[in-house]
XYZ file of C-alpha atoms in Angstrom:
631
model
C 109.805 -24.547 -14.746
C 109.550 -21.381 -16.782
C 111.069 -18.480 -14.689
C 112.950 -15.222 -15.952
C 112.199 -15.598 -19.262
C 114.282 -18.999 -19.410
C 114.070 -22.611 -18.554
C 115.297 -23.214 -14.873
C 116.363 -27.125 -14.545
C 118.447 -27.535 -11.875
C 120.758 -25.430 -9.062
C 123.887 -25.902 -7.553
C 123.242 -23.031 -4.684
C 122.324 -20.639 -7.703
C 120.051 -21.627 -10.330
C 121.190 -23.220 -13.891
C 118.840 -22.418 -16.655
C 118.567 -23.200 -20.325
C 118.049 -20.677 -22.874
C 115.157 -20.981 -24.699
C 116.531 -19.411 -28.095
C 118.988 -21.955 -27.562
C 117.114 -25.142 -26.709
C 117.257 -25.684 -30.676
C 120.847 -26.641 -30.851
C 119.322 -29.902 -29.340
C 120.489 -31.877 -26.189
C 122.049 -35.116 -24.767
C 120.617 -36.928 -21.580
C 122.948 -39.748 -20.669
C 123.551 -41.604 -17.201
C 122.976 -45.329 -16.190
C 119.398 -47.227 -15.390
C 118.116 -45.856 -11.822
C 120.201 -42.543 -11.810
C 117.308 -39.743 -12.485
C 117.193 -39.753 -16.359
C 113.060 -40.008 -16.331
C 112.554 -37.351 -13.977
C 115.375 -34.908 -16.157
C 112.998 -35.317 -18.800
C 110.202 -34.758 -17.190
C 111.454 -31.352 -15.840
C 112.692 -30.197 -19.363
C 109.229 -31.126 -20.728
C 107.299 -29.269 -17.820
C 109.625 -26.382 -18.593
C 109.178 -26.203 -22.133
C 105.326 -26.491 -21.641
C 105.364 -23.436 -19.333
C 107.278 -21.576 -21.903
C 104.301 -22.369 -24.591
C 106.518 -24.835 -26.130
C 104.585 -28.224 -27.083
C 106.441 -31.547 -26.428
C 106.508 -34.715 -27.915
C 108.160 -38.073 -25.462
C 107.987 -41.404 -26.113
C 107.183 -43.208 -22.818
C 109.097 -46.513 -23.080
C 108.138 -47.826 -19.242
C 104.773 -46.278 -19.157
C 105.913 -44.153 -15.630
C 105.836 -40.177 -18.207
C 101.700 -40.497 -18.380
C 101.602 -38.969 -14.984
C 102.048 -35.627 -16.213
C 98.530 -34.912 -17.192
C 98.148 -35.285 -13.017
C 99.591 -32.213 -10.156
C 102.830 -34.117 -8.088
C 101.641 -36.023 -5.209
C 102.043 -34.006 -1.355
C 105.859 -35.738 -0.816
C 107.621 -34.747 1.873
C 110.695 -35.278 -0.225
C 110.140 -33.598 -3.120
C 109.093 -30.306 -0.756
C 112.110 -30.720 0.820
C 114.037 -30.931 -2.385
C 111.867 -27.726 -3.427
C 112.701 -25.581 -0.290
C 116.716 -26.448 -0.286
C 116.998 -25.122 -3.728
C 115.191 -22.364 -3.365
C 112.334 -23.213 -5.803
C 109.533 -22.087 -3.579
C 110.512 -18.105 -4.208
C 110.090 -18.833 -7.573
C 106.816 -20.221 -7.283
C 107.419 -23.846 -7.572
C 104.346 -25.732 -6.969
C 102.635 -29.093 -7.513
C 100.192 -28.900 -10.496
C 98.844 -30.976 -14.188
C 100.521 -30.329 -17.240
C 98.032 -30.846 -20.885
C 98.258 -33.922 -22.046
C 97.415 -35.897 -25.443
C 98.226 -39.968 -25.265
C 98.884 -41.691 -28.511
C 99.802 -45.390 -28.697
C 100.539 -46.830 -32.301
C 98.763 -50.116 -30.942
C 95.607 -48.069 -29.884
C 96.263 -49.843 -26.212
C 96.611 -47.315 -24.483
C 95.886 -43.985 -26.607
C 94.755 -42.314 -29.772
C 96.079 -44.234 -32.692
C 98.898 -43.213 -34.478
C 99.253 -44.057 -38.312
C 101.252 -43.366 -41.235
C 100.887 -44.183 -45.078
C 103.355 -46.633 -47.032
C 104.191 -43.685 -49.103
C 105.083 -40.900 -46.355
C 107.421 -43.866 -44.428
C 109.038 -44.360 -48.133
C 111.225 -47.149 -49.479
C 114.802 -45.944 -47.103
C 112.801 -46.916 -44.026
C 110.998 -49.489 -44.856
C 114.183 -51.744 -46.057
C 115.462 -51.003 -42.548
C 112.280 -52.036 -41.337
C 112.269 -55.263 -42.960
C 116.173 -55.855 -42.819
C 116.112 -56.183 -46.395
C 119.878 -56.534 -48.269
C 120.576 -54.018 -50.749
C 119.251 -55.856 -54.142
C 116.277 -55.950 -52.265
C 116.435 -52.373 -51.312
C 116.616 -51.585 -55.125
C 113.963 -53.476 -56.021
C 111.791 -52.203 -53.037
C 112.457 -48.440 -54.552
C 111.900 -49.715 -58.354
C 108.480 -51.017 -57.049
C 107.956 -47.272 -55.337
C 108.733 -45.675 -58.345
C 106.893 -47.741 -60.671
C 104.097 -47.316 -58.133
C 104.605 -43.539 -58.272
C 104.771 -43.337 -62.101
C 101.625 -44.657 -62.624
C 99.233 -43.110 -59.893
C 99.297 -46.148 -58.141
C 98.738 -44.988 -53.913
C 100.581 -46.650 -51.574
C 98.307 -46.561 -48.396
C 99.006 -49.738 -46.291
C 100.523 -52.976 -46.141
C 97.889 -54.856 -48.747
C 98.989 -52.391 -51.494
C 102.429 -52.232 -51.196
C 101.828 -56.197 -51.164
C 100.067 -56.386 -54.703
C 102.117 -54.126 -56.252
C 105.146 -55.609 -55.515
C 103.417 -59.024 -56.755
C 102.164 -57.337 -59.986
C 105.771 -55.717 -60.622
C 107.201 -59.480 -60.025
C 104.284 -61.241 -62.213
C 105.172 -58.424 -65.140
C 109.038 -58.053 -64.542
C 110.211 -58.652 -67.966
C 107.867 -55.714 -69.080
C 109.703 -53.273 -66.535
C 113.256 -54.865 -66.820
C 114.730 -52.582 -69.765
C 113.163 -49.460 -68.422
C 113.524 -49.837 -64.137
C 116.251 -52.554 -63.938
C 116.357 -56.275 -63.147
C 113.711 -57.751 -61.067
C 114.028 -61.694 -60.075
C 111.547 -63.644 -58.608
C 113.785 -64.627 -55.680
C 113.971 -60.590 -54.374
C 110.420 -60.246 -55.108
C 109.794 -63.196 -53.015
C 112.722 -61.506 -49.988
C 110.347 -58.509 -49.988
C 107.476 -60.223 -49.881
C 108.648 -62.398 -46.225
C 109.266 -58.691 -45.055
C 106.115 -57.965 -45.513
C 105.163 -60.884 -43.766
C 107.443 -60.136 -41.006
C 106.086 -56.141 -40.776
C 102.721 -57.641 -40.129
C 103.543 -60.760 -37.645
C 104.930 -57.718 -35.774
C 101.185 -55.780 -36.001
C 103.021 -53.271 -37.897
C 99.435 -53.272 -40.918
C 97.781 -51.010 -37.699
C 100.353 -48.465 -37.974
C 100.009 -48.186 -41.837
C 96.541 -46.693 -43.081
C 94.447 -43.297 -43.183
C 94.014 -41.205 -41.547
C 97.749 -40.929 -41.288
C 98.845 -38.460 -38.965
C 99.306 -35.137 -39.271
C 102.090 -33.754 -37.560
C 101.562 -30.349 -37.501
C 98.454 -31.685 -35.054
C 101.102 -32.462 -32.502
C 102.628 -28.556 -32.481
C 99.801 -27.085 -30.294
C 98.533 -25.044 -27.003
C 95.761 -25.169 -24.623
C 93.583 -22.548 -23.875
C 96.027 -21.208 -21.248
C 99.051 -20.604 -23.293
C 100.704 -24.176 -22.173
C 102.483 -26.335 -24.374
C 100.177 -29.467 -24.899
C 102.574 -32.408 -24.354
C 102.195 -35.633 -26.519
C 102.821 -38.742 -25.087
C 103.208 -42.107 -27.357
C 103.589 -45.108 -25.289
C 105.835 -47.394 -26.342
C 105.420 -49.986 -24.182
C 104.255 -52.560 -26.960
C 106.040 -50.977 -29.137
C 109.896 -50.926 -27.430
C 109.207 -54.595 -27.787
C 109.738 -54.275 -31.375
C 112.865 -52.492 -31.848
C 113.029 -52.638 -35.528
C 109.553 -50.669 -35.939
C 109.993 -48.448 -32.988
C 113.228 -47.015 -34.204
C 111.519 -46.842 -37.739
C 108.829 -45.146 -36.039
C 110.573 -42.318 -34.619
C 112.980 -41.871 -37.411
C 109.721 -41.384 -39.613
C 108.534 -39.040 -37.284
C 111.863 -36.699 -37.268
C 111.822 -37.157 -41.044
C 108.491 -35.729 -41.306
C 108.403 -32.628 -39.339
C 111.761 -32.006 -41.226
C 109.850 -31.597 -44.347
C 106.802 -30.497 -42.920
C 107.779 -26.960 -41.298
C 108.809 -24.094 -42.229
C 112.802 -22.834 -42.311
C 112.299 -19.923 -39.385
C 115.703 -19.646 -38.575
C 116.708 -18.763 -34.810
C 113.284 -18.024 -32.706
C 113.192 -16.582 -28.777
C 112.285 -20.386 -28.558
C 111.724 -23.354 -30.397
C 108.550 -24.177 -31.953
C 108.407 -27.892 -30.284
C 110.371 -30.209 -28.368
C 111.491 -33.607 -29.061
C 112.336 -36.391 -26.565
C 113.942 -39.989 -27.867
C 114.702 -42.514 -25.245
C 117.040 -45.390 -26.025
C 118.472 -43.402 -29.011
C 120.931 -46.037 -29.807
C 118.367 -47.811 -31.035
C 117.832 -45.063 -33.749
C 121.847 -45.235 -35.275
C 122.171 -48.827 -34.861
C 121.988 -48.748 -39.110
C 123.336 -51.038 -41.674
C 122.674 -48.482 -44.347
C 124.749 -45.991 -44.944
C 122.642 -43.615 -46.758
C 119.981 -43.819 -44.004
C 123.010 -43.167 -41.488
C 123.936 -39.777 -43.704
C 120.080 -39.102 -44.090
C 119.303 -38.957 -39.907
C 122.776 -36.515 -39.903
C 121.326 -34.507 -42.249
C 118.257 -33.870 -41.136
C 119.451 -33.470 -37.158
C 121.890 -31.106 -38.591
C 119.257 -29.031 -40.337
C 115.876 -29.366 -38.394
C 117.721 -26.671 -35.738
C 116.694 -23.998 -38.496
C 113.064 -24.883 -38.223
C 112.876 -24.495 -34.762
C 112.707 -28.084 -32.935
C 114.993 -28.893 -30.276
C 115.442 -32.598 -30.190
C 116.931 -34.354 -27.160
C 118.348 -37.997 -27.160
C 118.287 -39.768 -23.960
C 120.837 -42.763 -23.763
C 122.641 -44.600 -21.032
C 126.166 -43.588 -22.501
C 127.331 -40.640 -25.072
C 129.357 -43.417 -26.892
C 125.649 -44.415 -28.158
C 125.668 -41.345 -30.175
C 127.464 -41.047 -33.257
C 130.332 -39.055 -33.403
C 128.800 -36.760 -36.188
C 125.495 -36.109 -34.196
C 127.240 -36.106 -30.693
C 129.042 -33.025 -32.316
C 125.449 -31.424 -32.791
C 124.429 -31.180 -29.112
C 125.061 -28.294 -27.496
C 122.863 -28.865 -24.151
C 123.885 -31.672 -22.179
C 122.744 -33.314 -19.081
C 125.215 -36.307 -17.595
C 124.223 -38.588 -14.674
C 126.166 -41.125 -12.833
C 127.969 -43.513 -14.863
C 129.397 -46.492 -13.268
C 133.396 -47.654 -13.864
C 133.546 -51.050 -13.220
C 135.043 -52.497 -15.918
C 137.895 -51.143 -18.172
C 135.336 -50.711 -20.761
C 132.980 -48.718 -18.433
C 136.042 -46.669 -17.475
C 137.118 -45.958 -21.179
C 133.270 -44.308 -21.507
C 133.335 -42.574 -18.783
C 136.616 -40.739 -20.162
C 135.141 -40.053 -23.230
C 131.981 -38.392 -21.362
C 134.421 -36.353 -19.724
C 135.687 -35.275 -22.641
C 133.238 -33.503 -23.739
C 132.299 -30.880 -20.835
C 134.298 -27.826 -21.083
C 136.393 -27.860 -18.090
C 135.767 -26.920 -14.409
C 138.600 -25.814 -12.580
C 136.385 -27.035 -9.147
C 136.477 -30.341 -9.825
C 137.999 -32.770 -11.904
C 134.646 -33.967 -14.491
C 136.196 -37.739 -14.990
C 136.140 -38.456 -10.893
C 132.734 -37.125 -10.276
C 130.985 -38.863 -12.991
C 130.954 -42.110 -11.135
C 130.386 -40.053 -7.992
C 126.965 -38.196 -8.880
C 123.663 -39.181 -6.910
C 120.450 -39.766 -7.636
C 118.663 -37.070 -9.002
C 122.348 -35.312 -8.876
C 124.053 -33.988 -12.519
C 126.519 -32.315 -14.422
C 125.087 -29.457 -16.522
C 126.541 -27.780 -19.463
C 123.860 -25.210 -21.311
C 124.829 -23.301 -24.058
C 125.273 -18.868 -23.849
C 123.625 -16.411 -25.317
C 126.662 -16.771 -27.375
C 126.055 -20.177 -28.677
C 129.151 -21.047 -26.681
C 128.636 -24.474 -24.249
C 129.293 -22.916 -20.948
C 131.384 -24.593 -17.824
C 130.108 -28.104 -16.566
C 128.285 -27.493 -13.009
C 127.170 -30.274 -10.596
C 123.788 -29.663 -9.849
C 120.898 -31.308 -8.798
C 117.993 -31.908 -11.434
C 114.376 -29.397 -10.078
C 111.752 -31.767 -8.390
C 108.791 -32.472 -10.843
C 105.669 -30.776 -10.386
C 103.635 -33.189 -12.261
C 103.306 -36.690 -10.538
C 105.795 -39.125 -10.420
C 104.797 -42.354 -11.729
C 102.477 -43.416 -14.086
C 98.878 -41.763 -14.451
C 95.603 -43.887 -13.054
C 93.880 -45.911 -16.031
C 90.733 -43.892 -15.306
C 92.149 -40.113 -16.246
C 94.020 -41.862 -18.963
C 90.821 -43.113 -20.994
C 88.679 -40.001 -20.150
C 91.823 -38.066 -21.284
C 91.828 -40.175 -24.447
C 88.482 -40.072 -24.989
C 87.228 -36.536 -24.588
C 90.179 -35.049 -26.847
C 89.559 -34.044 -30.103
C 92.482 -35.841 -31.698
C 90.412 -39.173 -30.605
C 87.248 -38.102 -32.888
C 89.621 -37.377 -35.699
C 91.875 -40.294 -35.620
C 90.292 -43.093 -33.360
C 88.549 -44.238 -36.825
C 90.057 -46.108 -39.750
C 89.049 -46.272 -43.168
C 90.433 -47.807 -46.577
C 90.415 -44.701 -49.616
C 90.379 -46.429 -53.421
C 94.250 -47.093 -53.541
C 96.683 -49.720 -55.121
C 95.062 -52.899 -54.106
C 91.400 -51.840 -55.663
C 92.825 -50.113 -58.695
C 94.620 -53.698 -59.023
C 92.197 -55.986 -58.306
C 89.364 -53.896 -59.953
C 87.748 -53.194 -56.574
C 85.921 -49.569 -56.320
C 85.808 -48.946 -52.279
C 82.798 -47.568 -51.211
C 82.927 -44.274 -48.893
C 86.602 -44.151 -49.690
C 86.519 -40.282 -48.763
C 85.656 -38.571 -45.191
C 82.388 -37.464 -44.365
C 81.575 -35.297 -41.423
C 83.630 -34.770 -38.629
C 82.855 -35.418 -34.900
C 82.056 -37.980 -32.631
C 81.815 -41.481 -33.301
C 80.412 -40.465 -36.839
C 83.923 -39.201 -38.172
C 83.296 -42.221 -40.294
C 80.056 -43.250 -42.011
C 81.483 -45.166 -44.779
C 84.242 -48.199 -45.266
C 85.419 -50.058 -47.491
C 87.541 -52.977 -46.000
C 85.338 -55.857 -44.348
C 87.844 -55.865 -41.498
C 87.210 -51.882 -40.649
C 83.353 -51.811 -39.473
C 81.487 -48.610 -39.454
C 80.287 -46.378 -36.454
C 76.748 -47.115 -36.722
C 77.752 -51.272 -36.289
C 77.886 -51.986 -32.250
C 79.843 -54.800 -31.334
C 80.885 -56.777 -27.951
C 84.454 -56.731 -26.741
C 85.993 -60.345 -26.756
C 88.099 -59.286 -23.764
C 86.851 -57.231 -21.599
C 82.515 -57.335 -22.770
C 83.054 -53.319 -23.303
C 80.227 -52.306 -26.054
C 81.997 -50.360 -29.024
C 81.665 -49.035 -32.117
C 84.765 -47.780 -33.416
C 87.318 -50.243 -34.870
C 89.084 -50.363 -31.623
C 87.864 -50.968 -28.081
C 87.552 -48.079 -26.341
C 88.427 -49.839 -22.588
C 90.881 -52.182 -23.521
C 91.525 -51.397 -27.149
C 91.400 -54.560 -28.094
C 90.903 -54.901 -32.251
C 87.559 -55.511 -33.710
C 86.842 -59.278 -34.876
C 86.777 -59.775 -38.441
C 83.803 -60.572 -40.181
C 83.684 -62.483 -43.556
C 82.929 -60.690 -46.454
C 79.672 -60.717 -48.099
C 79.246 -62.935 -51.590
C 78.455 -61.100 -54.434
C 75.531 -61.727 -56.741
C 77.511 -60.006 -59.729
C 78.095 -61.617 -63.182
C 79.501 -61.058 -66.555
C 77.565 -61.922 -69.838
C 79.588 -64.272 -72.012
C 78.156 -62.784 -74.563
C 78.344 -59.522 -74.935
C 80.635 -58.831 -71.666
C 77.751 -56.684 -69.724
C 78.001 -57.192 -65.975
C 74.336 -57.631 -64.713
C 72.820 -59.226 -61.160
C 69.887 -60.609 -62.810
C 68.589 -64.197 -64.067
C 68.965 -62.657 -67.575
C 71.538 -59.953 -69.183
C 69.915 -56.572 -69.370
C 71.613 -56.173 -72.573
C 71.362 -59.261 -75.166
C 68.618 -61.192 -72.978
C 71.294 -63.933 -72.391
C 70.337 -66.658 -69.706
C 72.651 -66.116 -66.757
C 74.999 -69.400 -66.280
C 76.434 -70.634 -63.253
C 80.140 -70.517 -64.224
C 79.671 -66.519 -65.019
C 81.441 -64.944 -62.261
C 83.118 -61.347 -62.863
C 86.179 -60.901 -64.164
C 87.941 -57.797 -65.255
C 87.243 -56.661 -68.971
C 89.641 -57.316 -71.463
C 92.417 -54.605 -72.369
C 94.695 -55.447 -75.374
C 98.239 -54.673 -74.013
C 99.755 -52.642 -76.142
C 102.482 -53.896 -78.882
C 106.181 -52.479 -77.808
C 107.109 -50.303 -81.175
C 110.268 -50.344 -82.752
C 112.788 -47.604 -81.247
C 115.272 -45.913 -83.212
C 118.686 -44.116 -81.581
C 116.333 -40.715 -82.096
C 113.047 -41.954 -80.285
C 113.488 -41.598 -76.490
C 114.042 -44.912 -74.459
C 111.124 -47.815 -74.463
C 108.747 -46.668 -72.457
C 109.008 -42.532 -71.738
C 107.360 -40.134 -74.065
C 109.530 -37.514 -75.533
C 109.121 -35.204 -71.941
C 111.017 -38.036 -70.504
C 107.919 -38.748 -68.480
C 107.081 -42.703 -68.408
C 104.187 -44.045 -71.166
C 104.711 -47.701 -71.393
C 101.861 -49.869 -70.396
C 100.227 -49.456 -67.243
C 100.743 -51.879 -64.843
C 97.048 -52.018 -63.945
C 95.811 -53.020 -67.636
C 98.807 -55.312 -68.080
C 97.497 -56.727 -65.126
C 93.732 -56.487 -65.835
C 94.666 -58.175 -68.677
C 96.431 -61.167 -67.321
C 93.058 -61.834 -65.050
C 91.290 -61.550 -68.422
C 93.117 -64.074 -70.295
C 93.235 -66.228 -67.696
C 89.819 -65.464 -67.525
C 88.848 -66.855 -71.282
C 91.433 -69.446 -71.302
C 89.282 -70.410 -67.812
C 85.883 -69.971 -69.570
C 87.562 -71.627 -72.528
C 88.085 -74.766 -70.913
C 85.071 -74.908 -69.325
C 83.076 -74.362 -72.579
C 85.065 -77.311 -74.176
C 84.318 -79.904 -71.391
C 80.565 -78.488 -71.853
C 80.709 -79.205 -75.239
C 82.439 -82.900 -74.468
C 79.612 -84.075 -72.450
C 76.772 -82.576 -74.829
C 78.601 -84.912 -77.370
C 79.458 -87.774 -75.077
C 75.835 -87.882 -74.648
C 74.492 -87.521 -78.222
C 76.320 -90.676 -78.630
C 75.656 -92.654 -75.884
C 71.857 -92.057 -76.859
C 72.296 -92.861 -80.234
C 73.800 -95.756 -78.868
C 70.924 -96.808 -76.555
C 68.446 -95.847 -78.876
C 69.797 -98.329 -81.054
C 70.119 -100.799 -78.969
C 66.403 -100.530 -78.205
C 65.717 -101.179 -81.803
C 67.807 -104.014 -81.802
C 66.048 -105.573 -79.107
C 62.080 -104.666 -80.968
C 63.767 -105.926 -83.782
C 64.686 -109.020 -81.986
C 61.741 -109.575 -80.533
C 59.299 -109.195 -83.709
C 62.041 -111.738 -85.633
C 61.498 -114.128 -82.444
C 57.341 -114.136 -82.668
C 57.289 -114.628 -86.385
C 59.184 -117.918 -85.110
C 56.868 -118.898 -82.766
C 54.068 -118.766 -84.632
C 55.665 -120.725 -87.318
C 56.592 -123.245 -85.126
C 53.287 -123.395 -83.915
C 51.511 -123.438 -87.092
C 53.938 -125.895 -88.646
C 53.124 -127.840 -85.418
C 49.655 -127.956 -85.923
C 49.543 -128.530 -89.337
C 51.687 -131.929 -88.261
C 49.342 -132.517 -85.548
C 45.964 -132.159 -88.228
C 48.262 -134.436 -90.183
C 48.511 -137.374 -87.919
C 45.314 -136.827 -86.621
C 44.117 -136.928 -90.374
C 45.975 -139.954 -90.718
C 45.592 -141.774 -87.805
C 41.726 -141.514 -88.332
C 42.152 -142.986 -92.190
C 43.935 -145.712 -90.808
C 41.426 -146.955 -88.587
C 39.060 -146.753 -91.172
C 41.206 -148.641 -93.257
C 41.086 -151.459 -90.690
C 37.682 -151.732 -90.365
């Protein structure tokens, strides 16, 4: 809670509070599973919220959503109140504001980024890519970059990357060596990002994170709560996530210097996640930017079972620490719990390496920086009761919280803006920009068949909810895909005029049934000769880049395999048309023959029968004579 002007977290018989203009040197909240760590940050986040502070947590077990709810009446937690004197103060159960996010729109306002804010550092992380494939991935970025190409979402970085690997020898003497076997690494880790759902979390509107540094109407600090519960399960993209995130309000604020408090809080749990790095320049990036984010006024906290999680050079950056029990079972447990010791100044009460293993539940040492900027003497105290409730919020405040914000109406709908992938594919998006804003009719327009619009109702497939957002709005269960409509479009062959008629509107051609549109020709551009004066293939003489554009080399690939396609086809056409020429010729002969044949065949028969009668008159003739003869 917010009391004298500071932030009062816990008491040992007096109260311990935390500085506010101090909260920016960032914190540590370490102790083993069960020991009070939730409820610790629950209390700092209540406290900053009181002081006008917003919050951001991410809500790995699903159990910090009860904040947006007043504490439940618990005898315990009243008694825990009264002992430490809390009531004087004006301790008292009551709702903190709320805003629920969830990157898998599950369980609250979706949360998205573009390929080109997460940038090419992360993304190898994401994809566990090895360091030629790392330099490829950032040749593609910059090739992407140097010719207006957007990088929006998964499908664009994905043709890209297949149209820098289809025109590598074109890029090879200006960007560096690209094989087909790292363009084809990348391309699995793209496969991988989206087995893991990770093409929801790239795509517009990406979020903007100065929406997540606000107040409510009473002063408060509205917290923000992204539930990881889905997403925890993906380590790899949560860590990315977050690291994204810091990265991000690093370069989206303001330096400020020191403030009477910091302009917002930020909670990580399982920070070891975030340093367990291969890279080495990611690893000096996240020191960097923890180092120098103090100066812009956010206070970050790490929550972790043990300070050894921590990296030496970021451990050395916390100034407010919070230490629960840890346990000292084994000789490596005891080593760590040495090291934790370590760093508390000394007590001269109580020796800080025996009463780690010692501390209760809900029970902590405490070690808060002085006006000074000087860590003061570790105390054992016990962590303030929470005056929000414990546990996890009821699914019905959850959704009406979700639903009646206006981050929902800004962000609940997708759409797909004319990026890469069209400009590639020569695809113009319709309604690739915004119109309106409000309601269910934030978007009117889409492009993608898989993103419907809000005017389109549709049936939930698992729980029957009616919808009309991409999204459902009960279980948030994805829209179904529908199949894309055919398109009645075709290209002349003769004079290359794309019409959707019987007949071209230009020349009056007869539409054929192999016309189907293609791209138009572009004539790639001959390389010219460069002499030791001229500047390098490929950048004008501002050292800016003016080879060929990767979308009309690759426009014209699709056309020539285009003609060579219509070629082909034209040549079997022209096959059969003289295929059959001859085989009538041949049958019309052949009927000729046969007249012939049969005319040649009559003139027999009738000689045969006229030379047969004649013989027949002849004997007859004679015969007669004969018997005249004998008479």
């Amino acid at each position: 809670m917010y009391y004298n002007n500071a932030l009062l977290i816990a008491a040992d018989g007096n109260p311990v509070y935390m500085l506010p203009g101090m909260a920016n040197r960032h914190g540590l909240i370490t102790g083993a599973t069960g020991t009070g760590k939730t409820v610790t940050v629950k209390v700092l986040a209540e406290s900053f919220s009181d002081a006008g502070v917003p919050v951001f947590i991410a809500d790995i077990k699903g159990d910090l959503s009860g904040m947006s709810m007043p504490g439940d009446n618990n005898p315990d937690i009243i008694s825990r109140a009264q002992k430490l004197g809390l009531m004087e103060a004006g301790w008292q159960f009551s709702a903190f504001p709320s805003v629920y996010w969830d990157v898998f729109a599950q369980k609250g306002i979706p949360v998205r980024t573009t390929i080109s804010e997460m940038g090419p550092l992360l993304l190898s992380r994401l994809m566990d890519l090895t360091p030629a494939q790392e330099g490829v991935l950032n040749i593609v970025f910059r090739i992407a970059d140097d010719q207006g190409l957007l990088l929006l979402d998964l499908k664009d970085l994905r043709a890209v990357v297949q149209a820098v690997g289809d025109n590598a020898a074109e890029y090879r003497t200006i960007y560096g060596n690209i094989t087909a076997a790292t363009v084809g690494g990348i391309q699995r880790g793209l496969l991988k990002l989206e087995n893991q759902g990770a093409d929801m979390f790239f795509g517009e509107p990406a979020l903007d994170i100065m929406d997540w540094i606000r107040r409510d109407q009473n002063g408060k600090g509205i917290i923000n709560i992204l539930n990881c519960e889905t997403l925890f399960r993906k380590p790899d993209l949560y860590a990315a996530y977050l690291l994204w995130m810091l990265s991000e309000l690093y370069e989206s604020l303001p330096e400020i210097g020191d403030t009477d408090r910091p302009v917002m809080a930020f909670f990580f749990d399982e920070a070891h996640l975030l340093f367990d790095l291969k890279s080495k320049e990611l690893q000096e990036n996240i020191e960097q930017v923890i180092r120098l984010i103090r100066s812009k006024g956010v206070s970050v906290f790490f929550i972790t079972q043990n300070p050894a999680d921590i990296p030496d050079s970021v451990l050395a950056q916390l100034g407010n620490k919070i230490q629960h029990a840890l346990r000292a079972y084994t000789p490596a447990e005891q080593k760590a719990v040495k090291a934790a010791a370590k760093s508390f100044p000394v007590n001269p009460d109580f020796r800080t390496e025996e009463v780690i293993p010692l501390l209760g539940k809900g029970e902590a040492l405490v070690s808060f920086l002085d006006d000074k900027g000087v860590p003061s003497m570790v105390r054992r105290a016990f962590i303030l009761p929470p005056q929000s409730r414990l546990g996890a919020a009821d699914d019905e405040v959850i959704n009406n919280l979700i639903l009646s914000s206006d981050m929902y109406h800004k962000y609940s709908q997708a759409y797909d803006s004319e990026s890469a992938y069209e400009m590639l594919n020569g695809i113009m998006p319709q309604g690739s920009t915004l119109q309106g804003y409000g309601g269910n009719q934030y978007m009117n327009n889409s492009f993608d068949n898989n993103i419907q619009t809000a005017s389109e109702q549709w049936d939930c497939p698992g729980c029957g909810a009616v919808n009309t957002g991409k999204f459902c709005s009960n279980c948030g269960m994805p829209r179904p895909q529908v199949q894309a409509a055919q398109t009645s479009e075709w290209i002349c062959r003769s004079c290359n005029t794309l019409n959707t008629g019987n007949f071209c509107s230009n020349c009056g051609s007869g539409r054929t049934q192999s016309a189907q549109p293609q791209p138009q020709h572009q004539t790639q551009p001959q390389p010219q000769p460069v002499s030791y004066a001229q500047p390098a293939a490929g950048y004008s003489q501002q050292g800016t880049y003016a080879g060929p554009s990767l979308v009309s080399m690759v426009q014209a690939q699709q056309a020539q395999e285009a003609a060579k396609a219509s070629a082909l086809t034209q040549a079997q056409i022209d096959k059969i048309q003289k295929d059959a020429v001859k085989q009538a010729k041949a049958e019309l002969k052949a009927e000729q023959e046969a007249k012939k044949g049969e005319s040649d065949l009559s003139k027999t028969a009738k000689s045969i029968a006229t030379s047969g009668a004649r013989t027949a008159v002849n004997y007859l003739v004679r015969g007669a004579l004969g018997n005249l003869l004998k008479k």
